[in-house]
mmCIF file with all atom_site columns, C-alpha atoms and ligand atoms in Angstrom:
data_model
loop_
_atom_site.group_PDB
_atom_site.id
_atom_site.type_symbol
_atom_site.label_atom_id
_atom_site.label_alt_id
_atom_site.label_comp_id
_atom_site.label_asym_id
_atom_site.label_entity_id
_atom_site.label_seq_id
_atom_site.pdbx_PDB_ins_code
_atom_site.Cartn_x
_atom_site.Cartn_y
_atom_site.Cartn_z
_atom_site.occupancy
_atom_site.B_iso_or_equiv
_atom_site.pdbx_formal_charge
_atom_site.auth_seq_id
_atom_site.auth_comp_id
_atom_site.auth_asym_id
_atom_site.auth_atom_id
_atom_site.pdbx_PDB_model_num
ATOM   1   C CA . GLY J 1 1   ? -95.473  51.368 23.751  1.00 35.00 ? 106 GLY J CA 1
ATOM   2   C CA . ASN J 1 2   ? -98.693  51.246 25.840  1.00 39.00 ? 107 ASN J CA 1
ATOM   3   C CA . GLU J 1 3   ? -99.099  51.358 29.807  1.00 36.00 ? 108 GLU J CA 1
ATOM   4   C CA . ALA J 1 4   ? -102.502 49.683 30.722  1.00 43.00 ? 109 ALA J CA 1
ATOM   5   C CA . GLY J 1 5   ? -101.903 50.828 34.529  1.00 43.00 ? 110 GLY J CA 1
ATOM   6   C CA . ARG J 1 6   ? -100.728 46.841 35.918  1.00 44.00 ? 111 ARG J CA 1
ATOM   7   C CA . GLY J 1 7   ? -96.762  47.501 35.121  1.00 61.00 ? 112 GLY J CA 1
ATOM   8   C CA . THR J 1 8   ? -97.054  46.108 31.774  1.00 77.00 ? 113 THR J CA 1
ATOM   9   C CA . THR J 1 9   ? -95.505  47.658 28.676  1.00 85.00 ? 114 THR J CA 1
ATOM   10  C CA . VAL J 1 10  ? -96.624  46.611 25.186  1.00 82.00 ? 115 VAL J CA 1
ATOM   11  C CA . ILE J 1 11  ? -93.757  48.034 22.355  1.00 82.00 ? 116 ILE J CA 1
ATOM   12  C CA . THR J 1 12  ? -95.159  48.027 18.936  1.00 87.00 ? 117 THR J CA 1
ATOM   13  C CA . ARG J 1 13  ? -92.604  47.673 15.972  1.00 84.00 ? 118 ARG J CA 1
ATOM   14  C CA . THR J 1 14  ? -93.572  50.224 13.000  1.00 91.00 ? 119 THR J CA 1
ATOM   15  C CA . LYS J 1 15  ? -90.515  49.812 11.432  1.00 88.00 ? 120 LYS J CA 1
ATOM   16  C CA . THR J 1 16  ? -90.751  47.495 8.270   1.00 91.00 ? 121 THR J CA 1
ATOM   17  C CA . LYS J 1 17  ? -87.750  45.271 7.770   1.00 88.00 ? 122 LYS J CA 1
ATOM   18  C CA . THR J 1 18  ? -85.746  46.495 4.671   1.00 92.00 ? 123 THR J CA 1
ATOM   19  C CA . LYS J 1 19  ? -82.450  44.478 4.983   1.00 93.00 ? 124 LYS J CA 1
ATOM   20  C CA . LYS J 1 20  ? -80.946  43.609 1.599   1.00 94.00 ? 125 LYS J CA 1
ATOM   21  C CA . PRO J 1 21  ? -79.705  40.093 1.207   1.00 96.00 ? 126 PRO J CA 1
ATOM   22  C CA . SER J 1 22  ? -75.809  40.278 1.024   1.00 97.00 ? 127 SER J CA 1
ATOM   23  C CA . LEU J 1 23  ? -74.483  39.752 -2.597  1.00 98.00 ? 128 LEU J CA 1
ATOM   24  C CA . TYR J 1 24  ? -71.818  37.580 -3.711  1.00 98.00 ? 129 TYR J CA 1
ATOM   25  C CA . ARG J 1 25  ? -69.568  37.175 -7.148  1.00 98.00 ? 130 ARG J CA 1
ATOM   26  C CA . VAL J 1 26  ? -69.280  34.114 -8.686  1.00 99.00 ? 131 VAL J CA 1
ATOM   27  C CA . LEU J 1 27  ? -65.642  33.851 -10.464 1.00 99.00 ? 132 LEU J CA 1
ATOM   28  C CA . ILE J 1 28  ? -64.269  31.664 -12.578 1.00 98.00 ? 133 ILE J CA 1
ATOM   29  C CA . LEU J 1 29  ? -60.270  31.098 -12.655 1.00 99.00 ? 134 LEU J CA 1
ATOM   30  C CA . ASN J 1 30  ? -57.873  30.434 -16.010 1.00 99.00 ? 135 ASN J CA 1
ATOM   31  C CA . ASP J 1 31  ? -56.055  27.224 -16.012 1.00 99.00 ? 136 ASP J CA 1
ATOM   32  C CA . ASP J 1 32  ? -53.947  25.882 -19.018 1.00 98.00 ? 137 ASP J CA 1
ATOM   33  C CA . TYR J 1 33  ? -56.043  23.104 -19.912 1.00 98.00 ? 138 TYR J CA 1
ATOM   34  C CA . THR J 1 34  ? -59.640  23.761 -20.069 1.00 99.00 ? 139 THR J CA 1
ATOM   35  C CA . PRO J 1 35  ? -60.859  24.556 -23.651 1.00 99.00 ? 140 PRO J CA 1
ATOM   36  C CA . MET J 1 36  ? -61.775  27.579 -24.542 1.00 99.00 ? 141 MET J CA 1
ATOM   37  C CA . GLU J 1 37  ? -64.935  26.273 -26.347 1.00 98.00 ? 142 GLU J CA 1
ATOM   38  C CA . PHE J 1 38  ? -65.839  24.704 -22.661 1.00 99.00 ? 143 PHE J CA 1
ATOM   39  C CA . VAL J 1 39  ? -65.822  27.731 -20.838 1.00 99.00 ? 144 VAL J CA 1
ATOM   40  C CA . VAL J 1 40  ? -67.901  29.693 -23.120 1.00 99.00 ? 145 VAL J CA 1
ATOM   41  C CA . HIS J 1 41  ? -70.756  26.692 -23.014 1.00 99.00 ? 146 HIS J CA 1
ATOM   42  C CA . VAL J 1 42  ? -70.232  26.933 -19.242 1.00 99.00 ? 147 VAL J CA 1
ATOM   43  C CA . LEU J 1 43  ? -70.914  30.735 -19.242 1.00 99.00 ? 148 LEU J CA 1
ATOM   44  C CA . GLU J 1 44  ? -74.099  30.115 -21.637 1.00 99.00 ? 149 GLU J CA 1
ATOM   45  C CA . ARG J 1 45  ? -75.783  27.091 -19.834 1.00 98.00 ? 150 ARG J CA 1
ATOM   46  C CA . PHE J 1 46  ? -75.294  28.268 -16.167 1.00 99.00 ? 151 PHE J CA 1
ATOM   47  C CA . PHE J 1 47  ? -74.922  32.069 -16.592 1.00 99.00 ? 152 PHE J CA 1
ATOM   48  C CA . GLN J 1 48  ? -77.543  32.703 -19.264 1.00 98.00 ? 153 GLN J CA 1
ATOM   49  C CA . LYS J 1 49  ? -74.790  34.584 -21.179 1.00 99.00 ? 154 LYS J CA 1
ATOM   50  C CA . ASP J 1 50  ? -74.792  35.233 -25.162 1.00 98.00 ? 155 ASP J CA 1
ATOM   51  C CA . ARG J 1 51  ? -72.502  33.698 -27.047 1.00 98.00 ? 156 ARG J CA 1
ATOM   52  C CA . GLU J 1 52  ? -70.802  37.470 -27.486 1.00 98.00 ? 157 GLU J CA 1
ATOM   53  C CA . ALA J 1 53  ? -70.802  38.012 -23.961 1.00 99.00 ? 158 ALA J CA 1
ATOM   54  C CA . ALA J 1 54  ? -69.582  34.254 -22.938 1.00 99.00 ? 159 ALA J CA 1
ATOM   55  C CA . THR J 1 55  ? -66.514  34.762 -25.561 1.00 99.00 ? 160 THR J CA 1
ATOM   56  C CA . ARG J 1 56  ? -65.849  38.123 -24.008 1.00 98.00 ? 161 ARG J CA 1
ATOM   57  C CA . ILE J 1 57  ? -65.796  36.588 -20.327 1.00 99.00 ? 162 ILE J CA 1
ATOM   58  C CA . MET J 1 58  ? -64.077  33.611 -21.212 1.00 99.00 ? 163 MET J CA 1
ATOM   59  C CA . LEU J 1 59  ? -61.135  36.016 -23.002 1.00 99.00 ? 164 LEU J CA 1
ATOM   60  C CA . HIS J 1 60  ? -61.110  38.283 -20.279 1.00 99.00 ? 165 HIS J CA 1
ATOM   61  C CA . VAL J 1 61  ? -60.510  35.422 -17.594 1.00 99.00 ? 166 VAL J CA 1
ATOM   62  C CA . HIS J 1 62  ? -58.027  33.895 -20.094 1.00 99.00 ? 167 HIS J CA 1
ATOM   63  C CA . ASN J 1 63  ? -55.811  36.782 -20.252 1.00 99.00 ? 168 ASN J CA 1
ATOM   64  C CA . HIS J 1 64  ? -56.327  38.183 -16.661 1.00 98.00 ? 169 HIS J CA 1
ATOM   65  C CA . GLY J 1 65  ? -56.596  35.021 -14.814 1.00 99.00 ? 170 GLY J CA 1
ATOM   66  C CA . VAL J 1 66  ? -60.121  35.418 -13.271 1.00 99.00 ? 171 VAL J CA 1
ATOM   67  C CA . GLY J 1 67  ? -63.533  36.865 -13.905 1.00 98.00 ? 172 GLY J CA 1
ATOM   68  C CA . GLU J 1 68  ? -66.724  37.642 -13.079 1.00 98.00 ? 173 GLU J CA 1
ATOM   69  C CA . CYS J 1 69  ? -69.941  35.529 -14.217 1.00 98.00 ? 174 CYS J CA 1
ATOM   70  C CA . GLY J 1 70  ? -72.403  37.183 -12.460 1.00 98.00 ? 175 GLY J CA 1
ATOM   71  C CA . VAL J 1 71  ? -73.416  38.427 -8.855  1.00 98.00 ? 176 VAL J CA 1
ATOM   72  C CA . TYR J 1 72  ? -76.570  36.425 -6.748  1.00 98.00 ? 177 TYR J CA 1
ATOM   73  C CA . THR J 1 73  ? -77.531  35.680 -3.390  1.00 98.00 ? 178 THR J CA 1
ATOM   74  C CA . PHE J 1 74  ? -75.691  33.520 -1.138  1.00 98.00 ? 179 PHE J CA 1
ATOM   75  C CA . GLU J 1 75  ? -77.499  30.083 -2.072  1.00 98.00 ? 180 GLU J CA 1
ATOM   76  C CA . VAL J 1 76  ? -77.846  31.131 -5.693  1.00 98.00 ? 181 VAL J CA 1
ATOM   77  C CA . ALA J 1 77  ? -74.319  31.515 -5.776  1.00 98.00 ? 182 ALA J CA 1
ATOM   78  C CA . GLU J 1 78  ? -73.227  28.671 -3.742  1.00 98.00 ? 183 GLU J CA 1
ATOM   79  C CA . THR J 1 79  ? -75.665  26.438 -6.551  1.00 98.00 ? 184 THR J CA 1
ATOM   80  C CA . LYS J 1 80  ? -73.974  27.997 -9.643  1.00 98.00 ? 185 LYS J CA 1
ATOM   81  C CA . VAL J 1 81  ? -70.727  27.429 -7.819  1.00 99.00 ? 186 VAL J CA 1
ATOM   82  C CA . SER J 1 82  ? -71.883  23.570 -7.536  1.00 99.00 ? 187 SER J CA 1
ATOM   83  C CA . GLN J 1 83  ? -73.167  23.405 -10.873 1.00 98.00 ? 188 GLN J CA 1
ATOM   84  C CA . VAL J 1 84  ? -70.186  24.626 -12.432 1.00 99.00 ? 189 VAL J CA 1
ATOM   85  C CA . MET J 1 85  ? -67.628  22.495 -10.430 1.00 99.00 ? 190 MET J CA 1
ATOM   86  C CA . ASP J 1 86  ? -69.548  19.193 -11.220 1.00 99.00 ? 191 ASP J CA 1
ATOM   87  C CA . PHE J 1 87  ? -69.975  19.863 -14.938 1.00 99.00 ? 192 PHE J CA 1
ATOM   88  C CA . ALA J 1 88  ? -66.356  20.580 -15.428 1.00 99.00 ? 193 ALA J CA 1
ATOM   89  C CA . ARG J 1 89  ? -65.082  17.186 -13.118 1.00 98.00 ? 194 ARG J CA 1
ATOM   90  C CA . GLN J 1 90  ? -67.990  14.955 -15.465 1.00 98.00 ? 195 GLN J CA 1
ATOM   91  C CA . ASN J 1 91  ? -66.090  16.278 -18.372 1.00 99.00 ? 196 ASN J CA 1
ATOM   92  C CA . GLN J 1 92  ? -62.621  16.124 -16.642 1.00 98.00 ? 197 GLN J CA 1
ATOM   93  C CA . HIS J 1 93  ? -61.306  19.542 -17.090 1.00 99.00 ? 198 HIS J CA 1
ATOM   94  C CA . PRO J 1 94  ? -59.547  21.441 -14.207 1.00 99.00 ? 199 PRO J CA 1
ATOM   95  C CA . LEU J 1 95  ? -61.943  24.674 -14.771 1.00 99.00 ? 200 LEU J CA 1
ATOM   96  C CA . GLN J 1 96  ? -62.223  26.017 -10.726 1.00 99.00 ? 201 GLN J CA 1
ATOM   97  C CA . CYS J 1 97  ? -65.426  28.404 -9.951  1.00 99.00 ? 202 CYS J CA 1
ATOM   98  C CA . VAL J 1 98  ? -65.546  30.117 -6.636  1.00 99.00 ? 203 VAL J CA 1
ATOM   99  C CA . MET J 1 99  ? -67.462  32.967 -4.762  1.00 99.00 ? 204 MET J CA 1
ATOM   100 C CA . GLU J 1 100 ? -66.590  35.893 -2.784  1.00 98.00 ? 205 GLU J CA 1
ATOM   101 C CA . LYS J 1 101 ? -68.740  38.280 -0.763  1.00 98.00 ? 206 LYS J CA 1
ATOM   102 C CA . LYS J 1 102 ? -69.119  41.767 -2.502  1.00 97.00 ? 207 LYS J CA 1
HETATM 103 N N1 . TYC X 2 .   ? -56.434  29.106 -20.665 1.00 55.99 ? 268 TYC X N1 1
HETATM 104 C C1 . TYC X 2 .   ? -57.234  28.210 -21.556 1.00 55.99 ? 268 TYC X C1 1
HETATM 105 C C2 . TYC X 2 .   ? -56.756  27.687 -22.896 1.00 55.99 ? 268 TYC X C2 1
HETATM 106 O O1 . TYC X 2 .   ? -55.901  28.661 -23.225 1.00 55.99 ? 268 TYC X O1 1
HETATM 107 C C3 . TYC X 2 .   ? -58.682  28.602 -21.723 1.00 55.99 ? 268 TYC X C3 1
HETATM 108 C C4 . TYC X 2 .   ? -59.456  29.053 -20.297 1.00 55.99 ? 268 TYC X C4 1
HETATM 109 C C5 . TYC X 2 .   ? -60.362  30.229 -20.273 1.00 55.99 ? 268 TYC X C5 1
HETATM 110 C C6 . TYC X 2 .   ? -59.776  28.288 -19.399 1.00 55.99 ? 268 TYC X C6 1
HETATM 111 C C7 . TYC X 2 .   ? -61.031  30.787 -19.202 1.00 55.99 ? 268 TYC X C7 1
HETATM 112 C C8 . TYC X 2 .   ? -60.238  28.670 -18.397 1.00 55.99 ? 268 TYC X C8 1
HETATM 113 O O2 . TYC X 2 .   ? -61.567  29.892 -16.909 1.00 55.99 ? 268 TYC X O2 1
HETATM 114 C C9 . TYC X 2 .   ? -61.030  29.634 -18.056 1.00 55.99 ? 268 TYC X C9 1
HETATM 115 N N2 . TYC X 2 .   ? -57.103  26.840 -23.439 1.00 55.99 ? 268 TYC X N2 1
#
């Protein structure tokens, strides 16, 4: 700080803000009705997976109940969840997509 002799102190910040944004996992959940091909398409369209990666994730969800589509900042994760839920609903599939803090 700086003391000018008039009872005032200037406090100067020297440290740059370096807070990293919190990250969120976007997950899809298994169900008995959504076609496998639809899930693969969702992973390609909204999560930029190639056919091989999309198929691997879809089969993991089919066999284990839940799987990770990607990790994003809050606003991006929220947008992905909305886009997937809207697309599933438009196509009358019960596919569920959720996000969780890492
Ligand atoms: N279990 C579905 C079926 O047998 C396929 C499926 C996979 C559904 C992944 C949802 O997130 C899912 N048709």
